[in-house]
PDB file of N, CA and C in Angstrom:
ATOM      1  N   UNK A   1       0.851  -1.173   0.000  1.00 63.00           N
ATOM      2  CA  UNK A   1       0.000   0.000   0.000  1.00 63.00           C
ATOM      3  C   UNK A   1       0.901   1.242   0.000  1.00 63.00           C
ATOM      4  N   UNK A   2       0.660   2.143  -0.938  1.00 64.00           N
ATOM      5  CA  UNK A   2       1.477   3.358  -0.998  1.00 64.00           C
ATOM      6  C   UNK A   2       0.915   4.424  -0.057  1.00 64.00           C
ATOM      7  N   UNK A   3       1.667   5.536   0.062  1.00 63.00           N
ATOM      8  CA  UNK A   3       1.268   6.569   1.026  1.00 63.00           C
ATOM      9  C   UNK A   3      -0.075   7.200   0.666  1.00 63.00           C
ATOM     10  N   UNK A   4      -0.366   7.333  -0.603  1.00 61.00           N
ATOM     11  CA  UNK A   4      -1.653   7.913  -1.027  1.00 61.00           C
ATOM     12  C   UNK A   4      -2.812   7.012  -0.592  1.00 61.00           C
ATOM     13  N   UNK A   5      -2.649   5.689  -0.764  1.00 59.00           N
ATOM     14  CA  UNK A   5      -3.695   4.756  -0.345  1.00 59.00           C
ATOM     15  C   UNK A   5      -3.866   4.775   1.170  1.00 59.00           C
ATOM     16  N   UNK A   6      -2.748   4.879   1.914  1.00 60.00           N
ATOM     17  CA  UNK A   6      -2.814   4.966   3.367  1.00 60.00           C
ATOM     18  C   UNK A   6      -3.554   6.224   3.796  1.00 60.00           C
ATOM     19  N   UNK A   7      -3.278   7.337   3.103  1.00 57.00           N
ATOM     20  CA  UNK A   7      -3.933   8.603   3.417  1.00 57.00           C
ATOM     21  C   UNK A   7      -5.436   8.468   3.215  1.00 57.00           C
ATOM     22  N   UNK A   8      -5.843   7.901   2.094  1.00 63.00           N
ATOM     23  CA  UNK A   8      -7.263   7.741   1.823  1.00 63.00           C
ATOM     24  C   UNK A   8      -7.908   6.827   2.856  1.00 63.00           C
ATOM     25  N   UNK A   9      -7.206   5.783   3.241  1.00 85.00           N
ATOM     26  CA  UNK A   9      -7.735   4.874   4.233  1.00 85.00           C
ATOM     27  C   UNK A   9      -7.900   5.592   5.574  1.00 85.00           C
ATOM     28  N   UNK A  10      -6.915   6.376   5.976  1.00 88.00           N
ATOM     29  CA  UNK A  10      -6.996   7.116   7.232  1.00 88.00           C
ATOM     30  C   UNK A  10      -8.149   8.113   7.196  1.00 88.00           C
ATOM     31  N   UNK A  11      -8.302   8.824   6.094  1.00 90.00           N
ATOM     32  CA  UNK A  11      -9.388   9.794   5.988  1.00 90.00           C
ATOM     33  C   UNK A  11     -10.752   9.099   5.939  1.00 90.00           C
ATOM     34  N   UNK A  12     -10.815   7.971   5.272  1.00 92.00           N
ATOM     35  CA  UNK A  12     -12.075   7.222   5.253  1.00 92.00           C
ATOM     36  C   UNK A  12     -12.445   6.775   6.660  1.00 92.00           C
ATOM     37  N   UNK A  13     -11.452   6.300   7.421  1.00 91.00           N
ATOM     38  CA  UNK A  13     -11.680   5.907   8.805  1.00 91.00           C
ATOM     39  C   UNK A  13     -12.176   7.107   9.605  1.00 91.00           C
ATOM     40  N   UNK A  14     -11.513   8.259   9.428  1.00 93.00           N
ATOM     41  CA  UNK A  14     -11.887   9.462  10.159  1.00 93.00           C
ATOM     42  C   UNK A  14     -13.329   9.863   9.850  1.00 93.00           C
ATOM     43  N   UNK A  15     -13.716   9.810   8.601  1.00 94.00           N
ATOM     44  CA  UNK A  15     -15.070  10.208   8.207  1.00 94.00           C
ATOM     45  C   UNK A  15     -16.141   9.320   8.838  1.00 94.00           C
ATOM     46  N   UNK A  16     -15.797   8.096   9.193  1.00 93.00           N
ATOM     47  CA  UNK A  16     -16.766   7.190   9.812  1.00 93.00           C
ATOM     48  C   UNK A  16     -16.888   7.396  11.325  1.00 93.00           C
ATOM     49  N   UNK A  17     -16.084   8.258  11.899  1.00 94.00           N
ATOM     50  CA  UNK A  17     -16.090   8.471  13.348  1.00 94.00           C
ATOM     51  C   UNK A  17     -17.281   9.336  13.766  1.00 94.00           C
ATOM     52  N   UNK A  18     -17.718   9.166  15.020  1.00 95.00           N
ATOM     53  CA  UNK A  18     -18.821   9.997  15.517  1.00 95.00           C
ATOM     54  C   UNK A  18     -18.431  11.473  15.572  1.00 95.00           C
ATOM     55  N   UNK A  19     -19.432  12.326  15.577  1.00 95.00           N
ATOM     56  CA  UNK A  19     -19.202  13.773  15.544  1.00 95.00           C
ATOM     57  C   UNK A  19     -18.357  14.266  16.713  1.00 95.00           C
ATOM     58  N   UNK A  20     -18.556  13.703  17.909  1.00 95.00           N
ATOM     59  CA  UNK A  20     -17.784  14.183  19.059  1.00 95.00           C
ATOM     60  C   UNK A  20     -16.294  13.906  18.907  1.00 95.00           C
ATOM     61  N   UNK A  21     -15.947  12.785  18.315  1.00 96.00           N
ATOM     62  CA  UNK A  21     -14.525  12.481  18.070  1.00 96.00           C
ATOM     63  C   UNK A  21     -13.942  13.407  17.003  1.00 96.00           C
ATOM     64  N   UNK A  22     -14.738  13.685  15.983  1.00 96.00           N
ATOM     65  CA  UNK A  22     -14.277  14.604  14.935  1.00 96.00           C
ATOM     66  C   UNK A  22     -14.036  15.990  15.511  1.00 96.00           C
ATOM     67  N   UNK A  23     -14.940  16.442  16.382  1.00 97.00           N
ATOM     68  CA  UNK A  23     -14.773  17.752  17.013  1.00 97.00           C
ATOM     69  C   UNK A  23     -13.514  17.789  17.882  1.00 97.00           C
ATOM     70  N   UNK A  24     -13.252  16.712  18.600  1.00 97.00           N
ATOM     71  CA  UNK A  24     -12.047  16.647  19.420  1.00 97.00           C
ATOM     72  C   UNK A  24     -10.797  16.693  18.546  1.00 97.00           C
ATOM     73  N   UNK A  25     -10.822  15.993  17.417  1.00 97.00           N
ATOM     74  CA  UNK A  25      -9.686  16.026  16.487  1.00 97.00           C
ATOM     75  C   UNK A  25      -9.480  17.443  15.945  1.00 97.00           C
ATOM     76  N   UNK A  26     -10.562  18.127  15.632  1.00 97.00           N
ATOM     77  CA  UNK A  26     -10.459  19.509  15.156  1.00 97.00           C
ATOM     78  C   UNK A  26      -9.867  20.420  16.230  1.00 97.00           C
ATOM     79  N   UNK A  27     -10.291  20.240  17.468  1.00 98.00           N
ATOM     80  CA  UNK A  27      -9.738  21.015  18.573  1.00 98.00           C
ATOM     81  C   UNK A  27      -8.237  20.756  18.708  1.00 98.00           C
ATOM     82  N   UNK A  28      -7.855  19.478  18.691  1.00 98.00           N
ATOM     83  CA  UNK A  28      -6.436  19.133  18.809  1.00 98.00           C
ATOM     84  C   UNK A  28      -5.630  19.716  17.654  1.00 98.00           C
ATOM     85  N   UNK A  29      -6.210  19.690  16.469  1.00 98.00           N
ATOM     86  CA  UNK A  29      -5.542  20.275  15.304  1.00 98.00           C
ATOM     87  C   UNK A  29      -5.344  21.778  15.472  1.00 98.00           C
ATOM     88  N   UNK A  30      -6.351  22.447  16.036  1.00 98.00           N
ATOM     89  CA  UNK A  30      -6.244  23.885  16.287  1.00 98.00           C
ATOM     90  C   UNK A  30      -5.131  24.170  17.294  1.00 98.00           C
ATOM     91  N   UNK A  31      -5.050  23.357  18.322  1.00 98.00           N
ATOM     92  CA  UNK A  31      -3.997  23.513  19.325  1.00 98.00           C
ATOM     93  C   UNK A  31      -2.622  23.339  18.674  1.00 98.00           C
ATOM     94  N   UNK A  32      -2.480  22.300  17.885  1.00 98.00           N
ATOM     95  CA  UNK A  32      -1.179  22.040  17.256  1.00 98.00           C
ATOM     96  C   UNK A  32      -0.832  23.119  16.229  1.00 98.00           C
ATOM     97  N   UNK A  33      -1.830  23.657  15.565  1.00 97.00           N
ATOM     98  CA  UNK A  33      -1.588  24.765  14.631  1.00 97.00           C
ATOM     99  C   UNK A  33      -1.091  26.001  15.370  1.00 97.00           C
ATOM    100  N   UNK A  34      -1.640  26.242  16.553  1.00 97.00           N
ATOM    101  CA  UNK A  34      -1.178  27.373  17.365  1.00 97.00           C
ATOM    102  C   UNK A  34       0.285  27.169  17.760  1.00 97.00           C
ATOM    103  N   UNK A  35       0.648  25.945  18.108  1.00 96.00           N
ATOM    104  CA  UNK A  35       2.059  25.652  18.432  1.00 96.00           C
ATOM    105  C   UNK A  35       2.957  25.968  17.239  1.00 96.00           C
ATOM    106  N   UNK A  36       2.528  25.541  16.066  1.00 95.00           N
ATOM    107  CA  UNK A  36       3.295  25.811  14.851  1.00 95.00           C
ATOM    108  C   UNK A  36       3.424  27.311  14.622  1.00 95.00           C
ATOM    109  N   UNK A  37       2.351  28.034  14.839  1.00 96.00           N
ATOM    110  CA  UNK A  37       2.356  29.486  14.666  1.00 96.00           C
ATOM    111  C   UNK A  37       3.366  30.135  15.606  1.00 96.00           C
ATOM    112  N   UNK A  38       3.306  29.771  16.870  1.00 96.00           N
ATOM    113  CA  UNK A  38       4.265  30.331  17.831  1.00 96.00           C
ATOM    114  C   UNK A  38       5.699  29.963  17.470  1.00 96.00           C
ATOM    115  N   UNK A  39       5.872  28.739  17.024  1.00 94.00           N
ATOM    116  CA  UNK A  39       7.217  28.281  16.690  1.00 94.00           C
ATOM    117  C   UNK A  39       7.783  29.014  15.476  1.00 94.00           C
ATOM    118  N   UNK A  40       6.950  29.229  14.458  1.00 93.00           N
ATOM    119  CA  UNK A  40       7.436  29.839  13.216  1.00 93.00           C
ATOM    120  C   UNK A  40       7.355  31.355  13.207  1.00 93.00           C
ATOM    121  N   UNK A  41       6.240  31.904  13.645  1.00 91.00           N
ATOM    122  CA  UNK A  41       6.030  33.347  13.538  1.00 91.00           C
ATOM    123  C   UNK A  41       6.570  34.124  14.733  1.00 91.00           C
ATOM    124  N   UNK A  42       6.486  33.544  15.916  1.00 85.00           N
ATOM    125  CA  UNK A  42       6.968  34.242  17.119  1.00 85.00           C
ATOM    126  C   UNK A  42       8.408  33.852  17.442  1.00 85.00           C
ATOM    127  N   UNK A  43       8.947  32.957  16.640  1.00 88.00           N
ATOM    128  CA  UNK A  43      10.339  32.512  16.801  1.00 88.00           C
ATOM    129  C   UNK A  43      10.610  31.924  18.178  1.00 88.00           C
ATOM    130  N   UNK A  44       9.638  31.194  18.707  1.00 91.00           N
ATOM    131  CA  UNK A  44       9.825  30.492  19.966  1.00 91.00           C
ATOM    132  C   UNK A  44      10.326  29.086  19.670  1.00 91.00           C
ATOM    133  N   UNK A  45      11.189  28.551  20.544  1.00 95.00           N
ATOM    134  CA  UNK A  45      11.543  27.144  20.354  1.00 95.00           C
ATOM    135  C   UNK A  45      10.298  26.319  20.658  1.00 95.00           C
ATOM    136  N   UNK A  46      10.317  25.034  20.303  1.00 94.00           N
ATOM    137  CA  UNK A  46       9.086  24.267  20.401  1.00 94.00           C
ATOM    138  C   UNK A  46       8.607  24.101  21.842  1.00 94.00           C
ATOM    139  N   UNK A  47       9.531  23.997  22.786  1.00 96.00           N
ATOM    140  CA  UNK A  47       9.127  23.895  24.191  1.00 96.00           C
ATOM    141  C   UNK A  47       8.384  25.150  24.628  1.00 96.00           C
ATOM    142  N   UNK A  48       8.916  26.307  24.299  1.00 96.00           N
ATOM    143  CA  UNK A  48       8.253  27.574  24.647  1.00 96.00           C
ATOM    144  C   UNK A  48       6.923  27.699  23.912  1.00 96.00           C
ATOM    145  N   UNK A  49       6.881  27.271  22.662  1.00 96.00           N
ATOM    146  CA  UNK A  49       5.642  27.337  21.875  1.00 96.00           C
ATOM    147  C   UNK A  49       4.558  26.459  22.512  1.00 96.00           C
ATOM    148  N   UNK A  50       4.936  25.269  22.946  1.00 97.00           N
ATOM    149  CA  UNK A  50       3.972  24.365  23.589  1.00 97.00           C
ATOM    150  C   UNK A  50       3.510  24.946  24.920  1.00 97.00           C
ATOM    151  N   UNK A  51       4.425  25.478  25.689  1.00 97.00           N
ATOM    152  CA  UNK A  51       4.043  26.065  26.978  1.00 97.00           C
ATOM    153  C   UNK A  51       3.090  27.247  26.795  1.00 97.00           C
ATOM    154  N   UNK A  52       3.370  28.085  25.819  1.00 96.00           N
ATOM    155  CA  UNK A  52       2.495  29.240  25.544  1.00 96.00           C
ATOM    156  C   UNK A  52       1.114  28.770  25.079  1.00 96.00           C
ATOM    157  N   UNK A  53       1.095  27.774  24.217  1.00 97.00           N
ATOM    158  CA  UNK A  53      -0.174  27.235  23.723  1.00 97.00           C
ATOM    159  C   UNK A  53      -0.966  26.596  24.861  1.00 97.00           C
ATOM    160  N   UNK A  54      -0.276  25.889  25.740  1.00 98.00           N
ATOM    161  CA  UNK A  54      -0.941  25.263  26.889  1.00 98.00           C
ATOM    162  C   UNK A  54      -1.620  26.327  27.750  1.00 98.00           C
ATOM    163  N   UNK A  55      -0.956  27.451  27.936  1.00 97.00           N
ATOM    164  CA  UNK A  55      -1.571  28.546  28.701  1.00 97.00           C
ATOM    165  C   UNK A  55      -2.790  29.104  27.956  1.00 97.00           C
ATOM    166  N   UNK A  56      -2.657  29.281  26.656  1.00 97.00           N
ATOM    167  CA  UNK A  56      -3.772  29.817  25.861  1.00 97.00           C
ATOM    168  C   UNK A  56      -5.029  28.953  25.971  1.00 97.00           C
ATOM    169  N   UNK A  57      -4.838  27.632  25.875  1.00 97.00           N
ATOM    170  CA  UNK A  57      -5.976  26.716  25.845  1.00 97.00           C
ATOM    171  C   UNK A  57      -6.303  26.116  27.213  1.00 97.00           C
ATOM    172  N   UNK A  58      -5.496  26.473  28.215  1.00 97.00           N
ATOM    173  CA  UNK A  58      -5.684  25.962  29.573  1.00 97.00           C
ATOM    174  C   UNK A  58      -5.685  24.441  29.630  1.00 97.00           C
ATOM    175  N   UNK A  59      -4.687  23.859  28.970  1.00 97.00           N
ATOM    176  CA  UNK A  59      -4.484  22.418  29.021  1.00 97.00           C
ATOM    177  C   UNK A  59      -3.036  22.152  29.423  1.00 97.00           C
ATOM    178  N   UNK A  60      -2.773  20.952  29.844  1.00 98.00           N
ATOM    179  CA  UNK A  60      -1.439  20.590  30.294  1.00 98.00           C
ATOM    180  C   UNK A  60      -0.486  20.461  29.114  1.00 98.00           C
ATOM    181  N   UNK A  61       0.719  20.953  29.267  1.00 97.00           N
ATOM    182  CA  UNK A  61       1.692  20.884  28.170  1.00 97.00           C
ATOM    183  C   UNK A  61       2.047  19.448  27.815  1.00 97.00           C
ATOM    184  N   UNK A  62       1.983  18.532  28.789  1.00 97.00           N
ATOM    185  CA  UNK A  62       2.289  17.129  28.477  1.00 97.00           C
ATOM    186  C   UNK A  62       1.271  16.546  27.494  1.00 97.00           C
ATOM    187  N   UNK A  63       0.043  17.027  27.561  1.00 97.00           N
ATOM    188  CA  UNK A  63      -0.992  16.606  26.607  1.00 97.00           C
ATOM    189  C   UNK A  63      -0.599  17.030  25.195  1.00 97.00           C
ATOM    190  N   UNK A  64      -0.125  18.251  25.071  1.00 98.00           N
ATOM    191  CA  UNK A  64       0.279  18.755  23.752  1.00 98.00           C
ATOM    192  C   UNK A  64       1.489  17.977  23.239  1.00 98.00           C
ATOM    193  N   UNK A  65       2.425  17.651  24.127  1.00 98.00           N
ATOM    194  CA  UNK A  65       3.575  16.834  23.702  1.00 98.00           C
ATOM    195  C   UNK A  65       3.108  15.474  23.174  1.00 98.00           C
ATOM    196  N   UNK A  66       2.095  14.865  23.805  1.00 97.00           N
ATOM    197  CA  UNK A  66       1.559  13.577  23.311  1.00 97.00           C
ATOM    198  C   UNK A  66       0.945  13.756  21.924  1.00 97.00           C
ATOM    199  N   UNK A  67       0.190  14.825  21.744  1.00 97.00           N
ATOM    200  CA  UNK A  67      -0.424  15.070  20.442  1.00 97.00           C
ATOM    201  C   UNK A  67       0.648  15.325  19.393  1.00 97.00           C
ATOM    202  N   UNK A  68       1.699  16.025  19.766  1.00 97.00           N
ATOM    203  CA  UNK A  68       2.803  16.286  18.834  1.00 97.00           C
ATOM    204  C   UNK A  68       3.426  14.967  18.373  1.00 97.00           C
ATOM    205  N   UNK A  69       3.579  14.039  19.299  1.00 97.00           N
ATOM    206  CA  UNK A  69       4.144  12.731  18.947  1.00 97.00           C
ATOM    207  C   UNK A  69       3.248  11.983  17.952  1.00 97.00           C
ATOM    208  N   UNK A  70       1.938  12.172  18.070  1.00 96.00           N
ATOM    209  CA  UNK A  70       1.008  11.493  17.160  1.00 96.00           C
ATOM    210  C   UNK A  70       1.139  11.974  15.716  1.00 96.00           C
ATOM    211  N   UNK A  71       1.534  13.239  15.540  1.00 97.00           N
ATOM    212  CA  UNK A  71       1.575  13.808  14.186  1.00 97.00           C
ATOM    213  C   UNK A  71       3.003  14.021  13.674  1.00 97.00           C
ATOM    214  N   UNK A  72       3.973  13.525  14.422  1.00 96.00           N
ATOM    215  CA  UNK A  72       5.375  13.671  14.006  1.00 96.00           C
ATOM    216  C   UNK A  72       5.573  13.064  12.615  1.00 96.00           C
ATOM    217  N   UNK A  73       6.052  13.881  11.690  1.00 95.00           N
ATOM    218  CA  UNK A  73       6.311  13.416  10.327  1.00 95.00           C
ATOM    219  C   UNK A  73       5.087  13.334   9.434  1.00 95.00           C
ATOM    220  N   UNK A  74       3.935  13.770   9.934  1.00 94.00           N
ATOM    221  CA  UNK A  74       2.685  13.720   9.166  1.00 94.00           C
ATOM    222  C   UNK A  74       2.408  15.113   8.607  1.00 94.00           C
ATOM    223  N   UNK A  75       2.035  15.180   7.345  1.00 94.00           N
ATOM    224  CA  UNK A  75       1.676  16.448   6.720  1.00 94.00           C
ATOM    225  C   UNK A  75       0.462  17.046   7.435  1.00 94.00           C
ATOM    226  N   UNK A  76       0.460  18.360   7.584  1.00 95.00           N
ATOM    227  CA  UNK A  76      -0.617  19.040   8.315  1.00 95.00           C
ATOM    228  C   UNK A  76      -1.998  18.714   7.748  1.00 95.00           C
ATOM    229  N   UNK A  77      -2.096  18.547   6.473  1.00 93.00           N
ATOM    230  CA  UNK A  77      -3.386  18.233   5.853  1.00 93.00           C
ATOM    231  C   UNK A  77      -3.922  16.873   6.304  1.00 93.00           C
ATOM    232  N   UNK A  78      -3.042  16.018   6.816  1.00 94.00           N
ATOM    233  CA  UNK A  78      -3.430  14.671   7.232  1.00 94.00           C
ATOM    234  C   UNK A  78      -3.535  14.515   8.748  1.00 94.00           C
ATOM    235  N   UNK A  79      -3.484  15.589   9.503  1.00 96.00           N
ATOM    236  CA  UNK A  79      -3.473  15.504  10.961  1.00 96.00           C
ATOM    237  C   UNK A  79      -4.739  14.914  11.565  1.00 96.00           C
ATOM    238  N   UNK A  80      -5.900  15.228  11.036  1.00 96.00           N
ATOM    239  CA  UNK A  80      -7.154  14.865  11.708  1.00 96.00           C
ATOM    240  C   UNK A  80      -7.279  13.383  12.073  1.00 96.00           C
ATOM    241  N   UNK A  81      -7.018  12.450  11.159  1.00 95.00           N
ATOM    242  CA  UNK A  81      -7.121  11.046  11.561  1.00 95.00           C
ATOM    243  C   UNK A  81      -6.143  10.672  12.673  1.00 95.00           C
ATOM    244  N   UNK A  82      -4.979  11.287  12.661  1.00 96.00           N
ATOM    245  CA  UNK A  82      -3.963  10.966  13.663  1.00 96.00           C
ATOM    246  C   UNK A  82      -4.282  11.571  15.025  1.00 96.00           C
ATOM    247  N   UNK A  83      -5.009  12.668  15.036  1.00 97.00           N
ATOM    248  CA  UNK A  83      -5.367  13.339  16.287  1.00 97.00           C
ATOM    249  C   UNK A  83      -6.731  12.908  16.829  1.00 97.00           C
ATOM    250  N   UNK A  84      -7.437  12.109  16.073  1.00 96.00           N
ATOM    251  CA  UNK A  84      -8.765  11.662  16.486  1.00 96.00           C
ATOM    252  C   UNK A  84      -8.645  10.647  17.636  1.00 96.00           C
ATOM    253  N   UNK A  85      -9.402  10.866  18.721  1.00 95.00           N
ATOM    254  CA  UNK A  85      -9.372   9.909  19.833  1.00 95.00           C
ATOM    255  C   UNK A  85      -9.816   8.525  19.371  1.00 95.00           C
ATOM    256  N   UNK A  86      -9.160   7.508  19.888  1.00 89.00           N
ATOM    257  CA  UNK A  86      -9.465   6.145  19.479  1.00 89.00           C
ATOM    258  C   UNK A  86     -10.103   5.308  20.572  1.00 89.00           C
ATOM    259  N   UNK A  87      -9.784   5.578  21.804  1.00 74.00           N
ATOM    260  CA  UNK A  87     -10.297   4.752  22.895  1.00 74.00           C
ATOM    261  C   UNK A  87     -11.592   5.329  23.443  1.00 74.00           C
ATOM    262  N   UNK A  88     -12.456   4.422  23.847  1.00 58.00           N
ATOM    263  CA  UNK A  88     -13.685   4.811  24.533  1.00 58.00           C
ATOM    264  C   UNK A  88     -13.768   3.996  25.816  1.00 58.00           C
ATOM    265  N   UNK A  89     -14.498   4.494  26.747  1.00 55.00           N
ATOM    266  CA  UNK A  89     -14.695   3.765  27.995  1.00 55.00           C
ATOM    267  C   UNK A  89     -15.678   2.631  27.738  1.00 55.00           C
ATOM    268  N   UNK A  90     -15.343   1.423  28.199  1.00 54.00           N
ATOM    269  CA  UNK A  90     -16.263   0.308  27.996  1.00 54.00           C
ATOM    270  C   UNK A  90     -17.500   0.464  28.877  1.00 54.00           C
ATOM    271  N   UNK A  91     -18.588  -0.066  28.394  1.00 54.00           N
ATOM    272  CA  UNK A  91     -19.816  -0.075  29.185  1.00 54.00           C
ATOM    273  C   UNK A  91     -19.730  -1.283  30.104  1.00 54.00           C
ATOM    274  N   UNK A  92     -19.869  -1.052  31.391  1.00 55.00           N
ATOM    275  CA  UNK A  92     -19.786  -2.149  32.353  1.00 55.00           C
ATOM    276  C   UNK A  92     -21.144  -2.802  32.506  1.00 55.00           C
ATOM    277  N   UNK A  93     -21.161  -4.094  32.335  1.00 56.00           N
ATOM    278  CA  UNK A  93     -22.384  -4.864  32.558  1.00 56.00           C
ATOM    279  C   UNK A  93     -22.170  -5.671  33.827  1.00 56.00           C
ATOM    280  N   UNK A  94     -22.452  -5.048  34.966  1.00 51.00           N
ATOM    281  CA  UNK A  94     -22.257  -5.715  36.236  1.00 51.00           C
ATOM    282  C   UNK A  94     -23.418  -6.643  36.523  1.00 51.00           C
ATOM    283  N   UNK A  95     -23.111  -7.825  37.053  1.00 54.00           N
ATOM    284  CA  UNK A  95     -24.219  -8.709  37.449  1.00 54.00           C
ATOM    285  C   UNK A  95     -25.002  -8.078  38.590  1.00 54.00           C
ATOM    286  N   UNK A  96     -26.264  -8.383  38.680  1.00 51.00           N
ATOM    287  CA  UNK A  96     -27.117  -7.760  39.694  1.00 51.00           C
ATOM    288  C   UNK A  96     -26.628  -8.052  41.097  1.00 51.00           C
ATOM    289  N   UNK A  97     -25.873  -9.143  41.313  1.00 50.00           N
ATOM    290  CA  UNK A  97     -25.359  -9.483  42.641  1.00 50.00           C
ATOM    291  C   UNK A  97     -24.359  -8.443  43.130  1.00 50.00           C
ATOM    292  N   UNK A  98     -23.785  -7.652  42.237  1.00 46.00           N
ATOM    293  CA  UNK A  98     -22.810  -6.628  42.609  1.00 46.00           C
ATOM    294  C   UNK A  98     -23.463  -5.366  43.145  1.00 46.00           C
ATOM    295  N   UNK A  99     -24.755  -5.253  42.993  1.00 48.00           N
ATOM    296  CA  UNK A  99     -25.446  -4.030  43.380  1.00 48.00           C
ATOM    297  C   UNK A  99     -26.116  -4.241  44.731  1.00 48.00           C
ATOM    298  N   UNK A 100     -25.802  -3.366  45.644  1.00 48.00           N
ATOM    299  CA  UNK A 100     -26.392  -3.421  46.979  1.00 48.00           C
ATOM    300  C   UNK A 100     -27.638  -2.537  46.971  1.00 48.00           C
ATOM    301  N   UNK A 101     -28.477  -2.704  47.936  1.00 48.00           N
ATOM    302  CA  UNK A 101     -29.760  -1.999  47.983  1.00 48.00           C
ATOM    303  C   UNK A 101     -29.628  -0.488  47.804  1.00 48.00           C
ATOM    304  N   UNK A 102     -28.556   0.136  48.348  1.00 48.00           N
ATOM    305  CA  UNK A 102     -28.444   1.567  48.214  1.00 48.00           C
ATOM    306  C   UNK A 102     -27.711   1.967  46.927  1.00 48.00           C
ATOM    307  N   UNK A 103     -27.399   1.013  46.096  1.00 51.00           N
ATOM    308  CA  UNK A 103     -26.765   1.311  44.810  1.00 51.00           C
ATOM    309  C   UNK A 103     -25.269   1.433  44.864  1.00 51.00           C
ATOM    310  N   UNK A 104     -24.657   1.175  45.990  1.00 50.00           N
ATOM    311  CA  UNK A 104     -23.209   1.265  46.128  1.00 50.00           C
ATOM    312  C   UNK A 104     -22.633  -0.119  46.259  1.00 50.00           C
ATOM    313  N   UNK A 105     -21.560  -0.363  45.563  1.00 46.00           N
ATOM    314  CA  UNK A 105     -20.930  -1.684  45.610  1.00 46.00           C
ATOM    315  C   UNK A 105     -20.052  -1.778  46.828  1.00 46.00           C
TER     316      UNK A 105
END
């Protein structure tokens, strides 16, 4: 599979995701774009750019570093599938024996 086919596959996967995941990917992309802006236009090194962006968006800088790792070497136009959340919390199906009368286990 060549890079073009991989890109189409990633975008096809992204398009099938629920709206909330797509919105989160868009938010993450906006955050990473701000980092790029600070790095290129404000002439900040990447650590300073991430710290400034973290303050702007009120998120932890370690979160931005994780997102940066996800898109390392990926063209900006292809960021959304890579920044889209993949994990969801499983729905717990507890047996009724686990539930006490007051609803606390």
